[in-house]
Tab-separated table of C-alpha atoms in Angstrom:
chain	number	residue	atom	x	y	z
A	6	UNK	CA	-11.820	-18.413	10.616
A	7	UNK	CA	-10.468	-14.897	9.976
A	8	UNK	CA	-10.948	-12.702	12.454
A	9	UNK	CA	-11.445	-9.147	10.795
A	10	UNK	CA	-11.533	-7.265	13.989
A	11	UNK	CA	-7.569	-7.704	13.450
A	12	UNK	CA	-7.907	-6.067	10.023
A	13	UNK	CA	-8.171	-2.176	9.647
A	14	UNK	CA	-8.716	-0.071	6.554
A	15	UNK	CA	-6.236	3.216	6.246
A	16	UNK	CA	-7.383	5.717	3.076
A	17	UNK	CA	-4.689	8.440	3.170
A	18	UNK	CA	-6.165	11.524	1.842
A	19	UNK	CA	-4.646	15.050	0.728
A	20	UNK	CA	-7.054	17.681	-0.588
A	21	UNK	CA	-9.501	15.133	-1.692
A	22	UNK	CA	-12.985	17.166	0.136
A	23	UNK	CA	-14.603	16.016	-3.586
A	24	UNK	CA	-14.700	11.791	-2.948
A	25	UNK	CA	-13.462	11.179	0.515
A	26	UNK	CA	-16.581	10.807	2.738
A	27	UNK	CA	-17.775	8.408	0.089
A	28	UNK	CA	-14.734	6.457	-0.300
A	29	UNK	CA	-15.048	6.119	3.536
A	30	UNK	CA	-18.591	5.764	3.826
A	31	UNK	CA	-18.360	3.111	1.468
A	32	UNK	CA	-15.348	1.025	3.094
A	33	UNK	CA	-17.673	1.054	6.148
A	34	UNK	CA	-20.354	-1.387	4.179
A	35	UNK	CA	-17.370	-4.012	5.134
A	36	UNK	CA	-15.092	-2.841	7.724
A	37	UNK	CA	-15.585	-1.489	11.723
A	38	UNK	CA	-12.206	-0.150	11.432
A	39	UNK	CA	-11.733	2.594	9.034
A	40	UNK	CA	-8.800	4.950	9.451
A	41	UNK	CA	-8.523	7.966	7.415
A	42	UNK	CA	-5.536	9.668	7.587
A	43	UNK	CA	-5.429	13.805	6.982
A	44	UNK	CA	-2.081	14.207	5.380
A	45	UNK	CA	-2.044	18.204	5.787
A	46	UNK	CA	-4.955	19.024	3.994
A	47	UNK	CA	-5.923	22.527	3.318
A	48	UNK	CA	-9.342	21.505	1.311
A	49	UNK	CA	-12.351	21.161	3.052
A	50	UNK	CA	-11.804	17.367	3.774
A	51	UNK	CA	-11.886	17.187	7.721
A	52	UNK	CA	-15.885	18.739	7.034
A	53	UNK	CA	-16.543	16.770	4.651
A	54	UNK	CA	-15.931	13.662	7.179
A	55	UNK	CA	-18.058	14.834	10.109
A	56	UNK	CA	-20.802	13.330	9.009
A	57	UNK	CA	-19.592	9.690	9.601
A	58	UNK	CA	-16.602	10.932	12.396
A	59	UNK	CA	-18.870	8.675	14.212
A	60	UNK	CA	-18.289	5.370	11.985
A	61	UNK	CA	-14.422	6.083	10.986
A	62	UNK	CA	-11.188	7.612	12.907
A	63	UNK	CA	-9.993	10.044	12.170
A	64	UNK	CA	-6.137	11.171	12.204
A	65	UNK	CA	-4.794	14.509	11.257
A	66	UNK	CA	-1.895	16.863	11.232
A	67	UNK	CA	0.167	19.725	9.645
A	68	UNK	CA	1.453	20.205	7.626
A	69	UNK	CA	1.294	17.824	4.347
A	70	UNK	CA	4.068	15.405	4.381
A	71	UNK	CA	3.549	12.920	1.523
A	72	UNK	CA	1.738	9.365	1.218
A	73	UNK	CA	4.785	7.580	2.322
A	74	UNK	CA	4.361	9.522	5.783
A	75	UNK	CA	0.604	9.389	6.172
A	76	UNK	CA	1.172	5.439	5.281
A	77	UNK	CA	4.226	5.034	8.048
A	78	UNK	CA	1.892	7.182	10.632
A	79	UNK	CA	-1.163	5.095	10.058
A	80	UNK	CA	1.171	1.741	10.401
A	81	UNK	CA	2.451	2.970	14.454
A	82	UNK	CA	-1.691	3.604	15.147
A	83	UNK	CA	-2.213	0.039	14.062
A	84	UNK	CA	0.527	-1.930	15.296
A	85	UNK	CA	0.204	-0.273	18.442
A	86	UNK	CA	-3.616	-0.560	18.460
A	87	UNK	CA	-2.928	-4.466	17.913
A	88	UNK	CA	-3.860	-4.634	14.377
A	89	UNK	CA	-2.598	-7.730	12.638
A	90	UNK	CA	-3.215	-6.434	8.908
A	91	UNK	CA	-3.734	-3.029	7.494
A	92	UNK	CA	-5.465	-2.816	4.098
A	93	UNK	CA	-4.660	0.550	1.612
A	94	UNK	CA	-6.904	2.453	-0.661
A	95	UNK	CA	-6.791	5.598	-2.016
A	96	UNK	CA	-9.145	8.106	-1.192
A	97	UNK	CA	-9.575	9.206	-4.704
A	98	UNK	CA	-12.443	6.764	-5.529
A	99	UNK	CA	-10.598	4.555	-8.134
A	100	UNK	CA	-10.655	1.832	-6.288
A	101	UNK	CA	-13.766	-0.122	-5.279
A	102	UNK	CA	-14.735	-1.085	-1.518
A	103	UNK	CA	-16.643	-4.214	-3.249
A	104	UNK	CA	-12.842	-5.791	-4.164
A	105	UNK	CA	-12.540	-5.616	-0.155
A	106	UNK	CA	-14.016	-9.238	0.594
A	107	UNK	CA	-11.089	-10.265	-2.260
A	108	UNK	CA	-8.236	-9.201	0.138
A	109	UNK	CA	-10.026	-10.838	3.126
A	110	UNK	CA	-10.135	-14.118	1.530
A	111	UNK	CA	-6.880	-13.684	0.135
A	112	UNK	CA	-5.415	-12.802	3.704
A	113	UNK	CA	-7.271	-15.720	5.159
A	114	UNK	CA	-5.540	-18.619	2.469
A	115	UNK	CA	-2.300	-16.552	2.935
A	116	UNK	CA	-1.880	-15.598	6.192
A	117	UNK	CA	1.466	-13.511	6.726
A	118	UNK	CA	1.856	-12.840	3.393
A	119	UNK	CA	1.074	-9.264	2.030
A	120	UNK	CA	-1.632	-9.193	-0.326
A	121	UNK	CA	-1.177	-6.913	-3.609
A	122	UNK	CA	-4.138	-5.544	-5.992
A	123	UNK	CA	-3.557	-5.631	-9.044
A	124	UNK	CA	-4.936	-3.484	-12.035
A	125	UNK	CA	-6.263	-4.335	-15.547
A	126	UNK	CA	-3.324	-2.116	-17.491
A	127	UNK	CA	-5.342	-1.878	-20.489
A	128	UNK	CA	-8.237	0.279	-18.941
A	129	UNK	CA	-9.147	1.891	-22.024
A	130	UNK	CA	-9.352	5.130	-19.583
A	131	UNK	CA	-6.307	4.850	-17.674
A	132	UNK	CA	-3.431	7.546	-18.316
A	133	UNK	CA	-0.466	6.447	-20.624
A	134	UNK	CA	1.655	8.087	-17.970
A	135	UNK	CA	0.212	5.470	-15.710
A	136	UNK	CA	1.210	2.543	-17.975
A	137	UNK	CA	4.635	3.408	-18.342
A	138	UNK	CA	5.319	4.209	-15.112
A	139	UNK	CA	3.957	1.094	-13.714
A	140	UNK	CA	6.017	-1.134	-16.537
A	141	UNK	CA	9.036	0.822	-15.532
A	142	UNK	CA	8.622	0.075	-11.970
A	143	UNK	CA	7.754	-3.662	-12.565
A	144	UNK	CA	11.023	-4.277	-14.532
A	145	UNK	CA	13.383	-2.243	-11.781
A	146	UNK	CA	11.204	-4.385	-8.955
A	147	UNK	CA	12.373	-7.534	-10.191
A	148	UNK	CA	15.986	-6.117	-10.916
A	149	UNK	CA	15.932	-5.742	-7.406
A	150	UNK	CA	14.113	-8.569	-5.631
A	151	UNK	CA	14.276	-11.275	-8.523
A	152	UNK	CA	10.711	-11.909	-7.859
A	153	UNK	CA	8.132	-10.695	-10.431
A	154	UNK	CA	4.460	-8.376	-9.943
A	155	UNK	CA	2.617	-7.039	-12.630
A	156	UNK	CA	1.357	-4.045	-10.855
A	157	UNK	CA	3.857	-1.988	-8.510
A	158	UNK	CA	2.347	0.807	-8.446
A	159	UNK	CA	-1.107	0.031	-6.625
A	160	UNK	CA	-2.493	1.481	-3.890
A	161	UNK	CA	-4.771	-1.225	-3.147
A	162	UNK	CA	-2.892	-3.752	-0.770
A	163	UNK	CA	-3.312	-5.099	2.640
A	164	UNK	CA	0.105	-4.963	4.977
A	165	UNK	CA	0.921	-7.922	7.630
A	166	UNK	CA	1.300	-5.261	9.947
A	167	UNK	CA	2.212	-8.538	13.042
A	168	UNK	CA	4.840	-9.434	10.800
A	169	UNK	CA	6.753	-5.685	9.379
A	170	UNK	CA	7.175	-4.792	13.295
A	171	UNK	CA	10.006	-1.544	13.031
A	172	UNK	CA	10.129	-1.718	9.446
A	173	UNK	CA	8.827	2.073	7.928
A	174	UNK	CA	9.378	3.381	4.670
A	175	UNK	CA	12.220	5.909	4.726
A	176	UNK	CA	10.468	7.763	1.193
A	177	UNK	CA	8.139	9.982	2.545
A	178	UNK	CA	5.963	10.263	-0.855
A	179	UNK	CA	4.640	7.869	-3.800
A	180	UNK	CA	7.873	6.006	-3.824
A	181	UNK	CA	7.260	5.014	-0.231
A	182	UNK	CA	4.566	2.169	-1.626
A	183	UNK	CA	7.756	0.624	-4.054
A	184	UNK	CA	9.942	0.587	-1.170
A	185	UNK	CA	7.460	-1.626	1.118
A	186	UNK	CA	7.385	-3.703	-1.769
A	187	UNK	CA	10.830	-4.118	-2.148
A	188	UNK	CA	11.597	-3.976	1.426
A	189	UNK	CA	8.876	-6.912	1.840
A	190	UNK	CA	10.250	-9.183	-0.440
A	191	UNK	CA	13.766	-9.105	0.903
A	192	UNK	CA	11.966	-9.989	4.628
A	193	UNK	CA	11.315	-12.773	2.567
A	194	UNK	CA	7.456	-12.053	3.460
A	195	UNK	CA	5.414	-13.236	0.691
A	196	UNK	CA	3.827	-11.330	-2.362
A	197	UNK	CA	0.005	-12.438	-3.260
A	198	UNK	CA	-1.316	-10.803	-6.294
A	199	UNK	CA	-4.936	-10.289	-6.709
A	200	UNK	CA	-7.183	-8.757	-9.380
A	201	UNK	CA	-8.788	-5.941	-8.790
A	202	UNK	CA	-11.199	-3.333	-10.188
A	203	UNK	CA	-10.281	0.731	-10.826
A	204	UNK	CA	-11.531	3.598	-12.131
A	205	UNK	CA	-10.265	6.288	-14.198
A	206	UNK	CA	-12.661	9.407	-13.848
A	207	UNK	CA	-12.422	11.466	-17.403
A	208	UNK	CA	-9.302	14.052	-17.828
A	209	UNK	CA	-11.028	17.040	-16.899
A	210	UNK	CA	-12.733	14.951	-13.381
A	211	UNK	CA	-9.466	13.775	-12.395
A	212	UNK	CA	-7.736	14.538	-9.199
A	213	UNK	CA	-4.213	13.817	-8.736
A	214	UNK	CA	-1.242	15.028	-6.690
A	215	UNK	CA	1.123	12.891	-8.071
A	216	UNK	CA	4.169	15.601	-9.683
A	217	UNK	CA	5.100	13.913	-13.256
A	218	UNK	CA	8.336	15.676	-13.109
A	219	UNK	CA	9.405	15.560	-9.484
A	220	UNK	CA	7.932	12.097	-8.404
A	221	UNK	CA	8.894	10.654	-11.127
A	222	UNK	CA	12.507	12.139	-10.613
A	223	UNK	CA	12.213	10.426	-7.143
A	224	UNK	CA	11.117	7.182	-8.056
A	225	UNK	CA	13.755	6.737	-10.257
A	226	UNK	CA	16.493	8.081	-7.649
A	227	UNK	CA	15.328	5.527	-5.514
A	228	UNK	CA	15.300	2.692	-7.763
A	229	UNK	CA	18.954	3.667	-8.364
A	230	UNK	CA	19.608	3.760	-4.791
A	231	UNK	CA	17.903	-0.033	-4.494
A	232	UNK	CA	19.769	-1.334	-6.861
A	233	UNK	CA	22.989	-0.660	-4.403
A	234	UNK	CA	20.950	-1.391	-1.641
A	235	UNK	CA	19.980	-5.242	-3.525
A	236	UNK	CA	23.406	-6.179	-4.168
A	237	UNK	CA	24.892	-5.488	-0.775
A	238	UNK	CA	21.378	-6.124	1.648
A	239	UNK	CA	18.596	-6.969	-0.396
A	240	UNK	CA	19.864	-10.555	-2.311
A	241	UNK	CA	22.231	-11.317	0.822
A	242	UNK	CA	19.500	-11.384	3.457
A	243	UNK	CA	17.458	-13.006	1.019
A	244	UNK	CA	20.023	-16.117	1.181
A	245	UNK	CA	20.821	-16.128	4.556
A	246	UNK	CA	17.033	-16.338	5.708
A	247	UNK	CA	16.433	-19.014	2.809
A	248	UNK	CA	19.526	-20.973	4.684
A	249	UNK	CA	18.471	-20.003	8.243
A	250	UNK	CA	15.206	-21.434	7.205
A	251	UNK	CA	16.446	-24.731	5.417
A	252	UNK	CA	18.508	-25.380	8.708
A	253	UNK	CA	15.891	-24.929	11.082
A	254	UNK	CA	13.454	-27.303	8.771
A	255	UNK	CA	16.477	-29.947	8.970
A	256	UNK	CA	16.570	-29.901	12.746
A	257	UNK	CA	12.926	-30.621	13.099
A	258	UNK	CA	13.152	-33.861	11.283
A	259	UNK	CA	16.195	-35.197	13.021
Protein backbone atom coordinates (compact mmCIF):
# COMPACT_ATOMS: atom_id res chain seq x y z
CA UNK A 1 0.00 0.00 0.00
CA UNK A 2 1.62 3.35 -0.88
CA UNK A 3 2.11 5.42 1.70
CA UNK A 4 1.70 9.11 0.33
CA UNK A 5 2.71 10.78 3.48
CA UNK A 6 6.30 9.88 1.89
CA UNK A 7 5.31 11.76 -1.27
CA UNK A 8 5.51 15.67 -1.45
CA UNK A 9 4.48 18.02 -4.23
CA UNK A 10 7.23 20.97 -5.10
CA UNK A 11 5.66 23.80 -7.78
CA UNK A 12 8.64 26.14 -8.33
CA UNK A 13 7.31 29.47 -9.13
CA UNK A 14 8.97 32.84 -10.51
CA UNK A 15 6.69 35.83 -11.06
CA UNK A 16 3.71 33.69 -11.54
CA UNK A 17 1.14 36.03 -8.80
CA UNK A 18 -1.53 35.34 -11.98
CA UNK A 19 -2.05 31.13 -11.46
CA UNK A 20 -0.05 30.14 -8.47
CA UNK A 21 -2.51 30.03 -5.51
CA UNK A 22 -4.67 27.98 -7.81
CA UNK A 23 -2.14 25.69 -9.05
CA UNK A 24 -1.49 25.15 -5.28
CA UNK A 25 -4.85 25.23 -4.07
CA UNK A 26 -5.61 22.72 -6.47
CA UNK A 27 -2.61 20.17 -5.77
CA UNK A 28 -4.03 20.30 -2.20
CA UNK A 29 -7.44 18.35 -3.45
CA UNK A 30 -4.71 15.31 -3.40
CA UNK A 31 -1.70 16.02 -1.48
CA UNK A 32 -0.94 17.16 2.54
CA UNK A 33 2.40 18.07 1.40
CA UNK A 34 2.61 20.88 -0.96
CA UNK A 35 5.85 22.81 -1.28
CA UNK A 36 6.01 25.89 -3.23
CA UNK A 37 9.15 27.18 -3.81
CA UNK A 38 9.67 31.30 -4.31
CA UNK A 39 12.51 31.38 -6.73
CA UNK A 40 13.21 35.30 -6.24
CA UNK A 41 10.08 36.60 -7.17
CA UNK A 42 9.47 40.23 -7.46
CA UNK A 43 5.54 39.79 -8.52
CA UNK A 44 3.07 39.72 -6.05
CA UNK A 45 3.25 35.85 -5.60
CA UNK A 46 4.17 35.43 -1.78
CA UNK A 47 0.39 37.52 -1.33
CA UNK A 48 -1.14 35.81 -3.51
CA UNK A 49 -0.33 32.49 -1.32
CA UNK A 50 -1.43 33.74 2.10
CA UNK A 51 -4.55 32.67 1.73
CA UNK A 52 -3.75 28.87 1.87
CA UNK A 53 0.00 29.54 3.81
CA UNK A 54 -2.01 27.48 6.10
CA UNK A 55 -2.49 24.28 3.70
CA UNK A 56 1.04 24.55 1.73
CA UNK A 57 4.85 25.53 2.76
CA UNK A 58 6.14 27.83 1.80
CA UNK A 59 9.99 28.45 0.84
CA UNK A 60 11.49 31.65 -0.34
CA UNK A 61 14.58 33.61 -1.07
CA UNK A 62 16.54 36.28 -3.07
CA UNK A 63 17.31 36.72 -5.34
CA UNK A 64 15.97 34.59 -8.53
CA UNK A 65 18.29 31.84 -9.30
CA UNK A 66 16.70 29.63 -11.99
CA UNK A 67 14.40 26.36 -11.90
CA UNK A 68 17.35 24.14 -11.69
CA UNK A 69 18.11 25.89 -8.19
CA UNK A 70 14.61 26.21 -6.82
CA UNK A 71 14.36 22.29 -7.94
CA UNK A 72 17.95 21.32 -6.10
CA UNK A 73 16.69 23.58 -2.93
CA UNK A 74 13.33 21.94 -2.72
CA UNK A 75 15.18 18.30 -3.11
CA UNK A 76 17.63 19.10 0.49
CA UNK A 77 13.94 20.21 2.28
CA UNK A 78 12.66 16.82 1.27
CA UNK A 79 15.32 14.44 1.68
CA UNK A 80 16.06 15.92 4.84
CA UNK A 81 12.38 16.12 5.87
CA UNK A 82 12.35 12.20 5.05
CA UNK A 83 10.51 12.38 1.89
CA UNK A 84 10.83 9.27 -0.21
CA UNK A 85 9.45 10.87 -3.61
CA UNK A 86 9.07 14.39 -4.73
CA UNK A 87 6.56 15.04 -7.54
CA UNK A 88 7.15 18.43 -10.06
CA UNK A 89 4.68 20.75 -11.59
CA UNK A 90 4.88 23.93 -12.84
CA UNK A 91 3.20 26.66 -11.35
CA UNK A 92 2.03 28.03 -14.59
CA UNK A 93 -1.27 26.03 -14.69
CA UNK A 94 -0.50 23.77 -17.75
CA UNK A 95 -0.45 20.97 -16.03
CA UNK A 96 -3.43 19.37 -14.29
CA UNK A 97 -3.52 18.30 -10.43
CA UNK A 98 -6.23 15.56 -11.68
CA UNK A 99 -3.05 13.57 -13.62
CA UNK A 100 -1.70 13.45 -9.83
CA UNK A 101 -3.42 10.00 -8.82
CA UNK A 102 -1.51 8.79 -12.37
CA UNK A 103 1.99 9.33 -10.79
CA UNK A 104 0.83 7.75 -7.48
CA UNK A 105 -0.15 4.62 -9.08
CA UNK A 106 2.65 4.72 -11.28
CA UNK A 107 5.11 5.18 -8.21
CA UNK A 108 3.30 2.43 -6.40
CA UNK A 109 3.85 -0.49 -9.53
CA UNK A 110 7.36 1.12 -9.89
CA UNK A 111 8.74 1.80 -6.83
CA UNK A 112 12.37 3.40 -7.15
CA UNK A 113 11.97 4.23 -10.45
CA UNK A 114 11.37 7.96 -11.45
CA UNK A 115 8.18 8.52 -13.00
CA UNK A 116 8.08 10.93 -16.22
CA UNK A 117 4.82 12.82 -17.69
CA UNK A 118 4.57 12.85 -20.79
CA UNK A 119 2.77 15.34 -23.24
CA UNK A 120 0.47 14.90 -26.30
CA UNK A 121 3.08 16.84 -28.89
CA UNK A 122 0.41 17.53 -31.23
CA UNK A 123 -1.65 19.93 -28.91
CA UNK A 124 -3.10 21.84 -31.59
CA UNK A 125 -2.20 24.92 -29.10
CA UNK A 126 1.16 24.13 -28.08
CA UNK A 127 4.12 26.47 -29.39
CA UNK A 128 6.20 25.15 -32.43
CA UNK A 129 9.15 26.33 -30.39
CA UNK A 130 7.99 23.78 -27.91
CA UNK A 131 7.94 20.90 -30.44
CA UNK A 132 11.24 21.35 -31.68
CA UNK A 133 12.85 21.85 -28.73
CA UNK A 134 11.47 18.85 -27.10
CA UNK A 135 12.39 16.56 -30.43
CA UNK A 136 15.81 18.05 -30.22
CA UNK A 137 16.24 17.13 -26.69
CA UNK A 138 14.73 13.58 -27.14
CA UNK A 139 17.26 12.68 -29.92
CA UNK A 140 20.51 14.22 -27.85
CA UNK A 141 18.87 12.19 -24.60
CA UNK A 142 19.22 9.01 -26.19
CA UNK A 143 22.68 10.00 -27.81
CA UNK A 144 23.60 10.15 -24.41
CA UNK A 145 21.93 7.47 -22.29
CA UNK A 146 20.95 4.96 -25.20
CA UNK A 147 17.63 4.74 -23.62
CA UNK A 148 14.66 6.44 -25.38
CA UNK A 149 11.61 9.17 -23.87
CA UNK A 150 9.34 10.90 -25.93
CA UNK A 151 9.01 13.91 -23.80
CA UNK A 152 12.30 15.48 -22.15
CA UNK A 153 11.27 18.43 -21.61
CA UNK A 154 8.33 17.99 -18.95
CA UNK A 155 7.92 19.43 -15.91
CA UNK A 156 5.56 16.99 -14.66
CA UNK A 157 7.62 14.10 -12.94
CA UNK A 158 7.92 12.60 -9.58
CA UNK A 159 11.81 12.15 -8.24
CA UNK A 160 12.86 8.95 -5.98
CA UNK A 161 14.20 11.38 -3.78
CA UNK A 162 15.42 7.83 -1.13
CA UNK A 163 17.22 6.75 -4.01
CA UNK A 164 19.20 10.31 -5.79
CA UNK A 165 20.75 10.89 -2.10
CA UNK A 166 23.84 13.75 -3.02
CA UNK A 167 23.00 13.80 -6.51
CA UNK A 168 21.89 17.81 -7.52
CA UNK A 169 21.76 19.24 -10.77
CA UNK A 170 24.84 21.38 -11.41
CA UNK A 171 22.51 23.66 -14.29
CA UNK A 172 20.94 26.07 -12.31
CA UNK A 173 18.02 26.84 -14.99
CA UNK A 174 15.65 24.83 -17.55
CA UNK A 175 18.48 22.58 -18.48
CA UNK A 176 18.69 21.44 -14.88
CA UNK A 177 15.35 19.06 -15.59
CA UNK A 178 17.55 17.28 -18.82
CA UNK A 179 20.38 16.78 -16.63
CA UNK A 180 18.30 14.76 -13.82
CA UNK A 181 17.18 12.90 -16.64
CA UNK A 182 20.32 12.07 -17.94
CA UNK A 183 22.00 11.89 -14.69
CA UNK A 184 19.10 9.30 -13.65
CA UNK A 185 19.50 7.02 -16.28
CA UNK A 186 23.22 6.57 -15.92
CA UNK A 187 22.34 5.68 -11.87
CA UNK A 188 20.80 3.14 -13.76
CA UNK A 189 17.44 4.29 -11.85
CA UNK A 190 14.61 3.56 -14.01
CA UNK A 191 12.56 5.84 -16.48
CA UNK A 192 8.52 5.29 -16.35
CA UNK A 193 6.70 7.27 -18.88
CA UNK A 194 3.21 8.27 -18.30
CA UNK A 195 0.58 10.24 -20.23
CA UNK A 196 -0.41 13.20 -19.16
CA UNK A 197 -2.71 16.18 -19.79
CA UNK A 198 -1.43 20.12 -20.54
CA UNK A 199 -2.56 23.20 -21.38
CA UNK A 200 -1.51 25.84 -23.63
CA UNK A 201 -3.27 29.21 -22.57
CA UNK A 202 -3.68 31.44 -26.00
CA UNK A 203 -0.45 33.63 -27.17
CA UNK A 204 -1.44 36.75 -25.73
CA UNK A 205 -2.44 34.67 -21.95
CA UNK A 206 0.77 33.03 -21.90
CA UNK A 207 3.36 33.36 -19.26
CA UNK A 208 6.74 32.17 -19.78
CA UNK A 209 10.29 32.85 -18.56
CA UNK A 210 11.89 30.52 -20.58
CA UNK A 211 14.76 32.92 -22.87
CA UNK A 212 14.48 31.36 -26.61
CA UNK A 213 17.86 32.68 -27.28
CA UNK A 214 19.80 32.20 -24.08
CA UNK A 215 18.19 28.89 -22.74
CA UNK A 216 18.20 27.51 -25.66
CA UNK A 217 21.99 28.49 -26.09
CA UNK A 218 22.38 26.61 -22.71
CA UNK A 219 20.64 23.60 -23.39
CA UNK A 220 22.52 22.96 -26.23
CA UNK A 221 26.01 23.77 -24.41
CA UNK A 222 25.09 21.26 -22.11
CA UNK A 223 24.08 18.60 -24.35
CA UNK A 224 27.55 19.14 -25.87
CA UNK A 225 29.12 18.92 -22.60
CA UNK A 226 27.04 15.36 -21.97
CA UNK A 227 28.02 13.99 -24.78
CA UNK A 228 31.83 14.09 -23.25
CA UNK A 229 30.50 13.45 -20.07
CA UNK A 230 28.54 9.88 -21.73
CA UNK A 231 31.52 8.56 -23.29
CA UNK A 232 33.92 8.83 -20.40
CA UNK A 233 31.10 8.50 -17.15
CA UNK A 234 27.79 8.15 -18.40
CA UNK A 235 28.01 4.56 -20.68
CA UNK A 236 30.98 3.30 -18.31
CA UNK A 237 29.04 3.42 -15.05
CA UNK A 238 26.23 2.23 -16.90
CA UNK A 239 28.29 -1.19 -17.51
CA UNK A 240 29.93 -1.52 -14.48
CA UNK A 241 26.58 -1.32 -12.36
CA UNK A 242 24.88 -3.70 -15.07
CA UNK A 243 28.04 -6.16 -14.14
CA UNK A 244 28.10 -5.29 -10.40
CA UNK A 245 24.51 -6.22 -10.57
CA UNK A 246 24.77 -9.53 -12.72
CA UNK A 247 27.50 -10.65 -10.12
CA UNK A 248 25.68 -10.02 -7.12
CA UNK A 249 22.42 -11.91 -8.76
CA UNK A 250 24.99 -14.92 -9.45
CA UNK A 251 26.07 -15.13 -5.83
CA UNK A 252 22.58 -15.40 -4.54
CA UNK A 253 21.87 -18.52 -6.44
CA UNK A 254 25.04 -20.34 -5.62
Amino acid sequence: MLDKSKICVIIPCYNNEKNVADVALSVVQYSDNVIVVLDGCTDNSAQSLQTISDKITILSYFPNKGKGAALNYAFDYANHHNFDYAITLDADGQHFASDLPLFFEAIDTNYGAMIVGSRYLKHDNMPSGNVFANKFSNFWFTVQTGKKLPDTQTGYRAYPIFKMKRLRSFSKRYEAELEYLQRMTWKNIKLISIPIQVYYPPEGERITHFRKGKDFARISLLNTIMCFVAIFYGYPSMLLRKIWTSLRCDKTKV
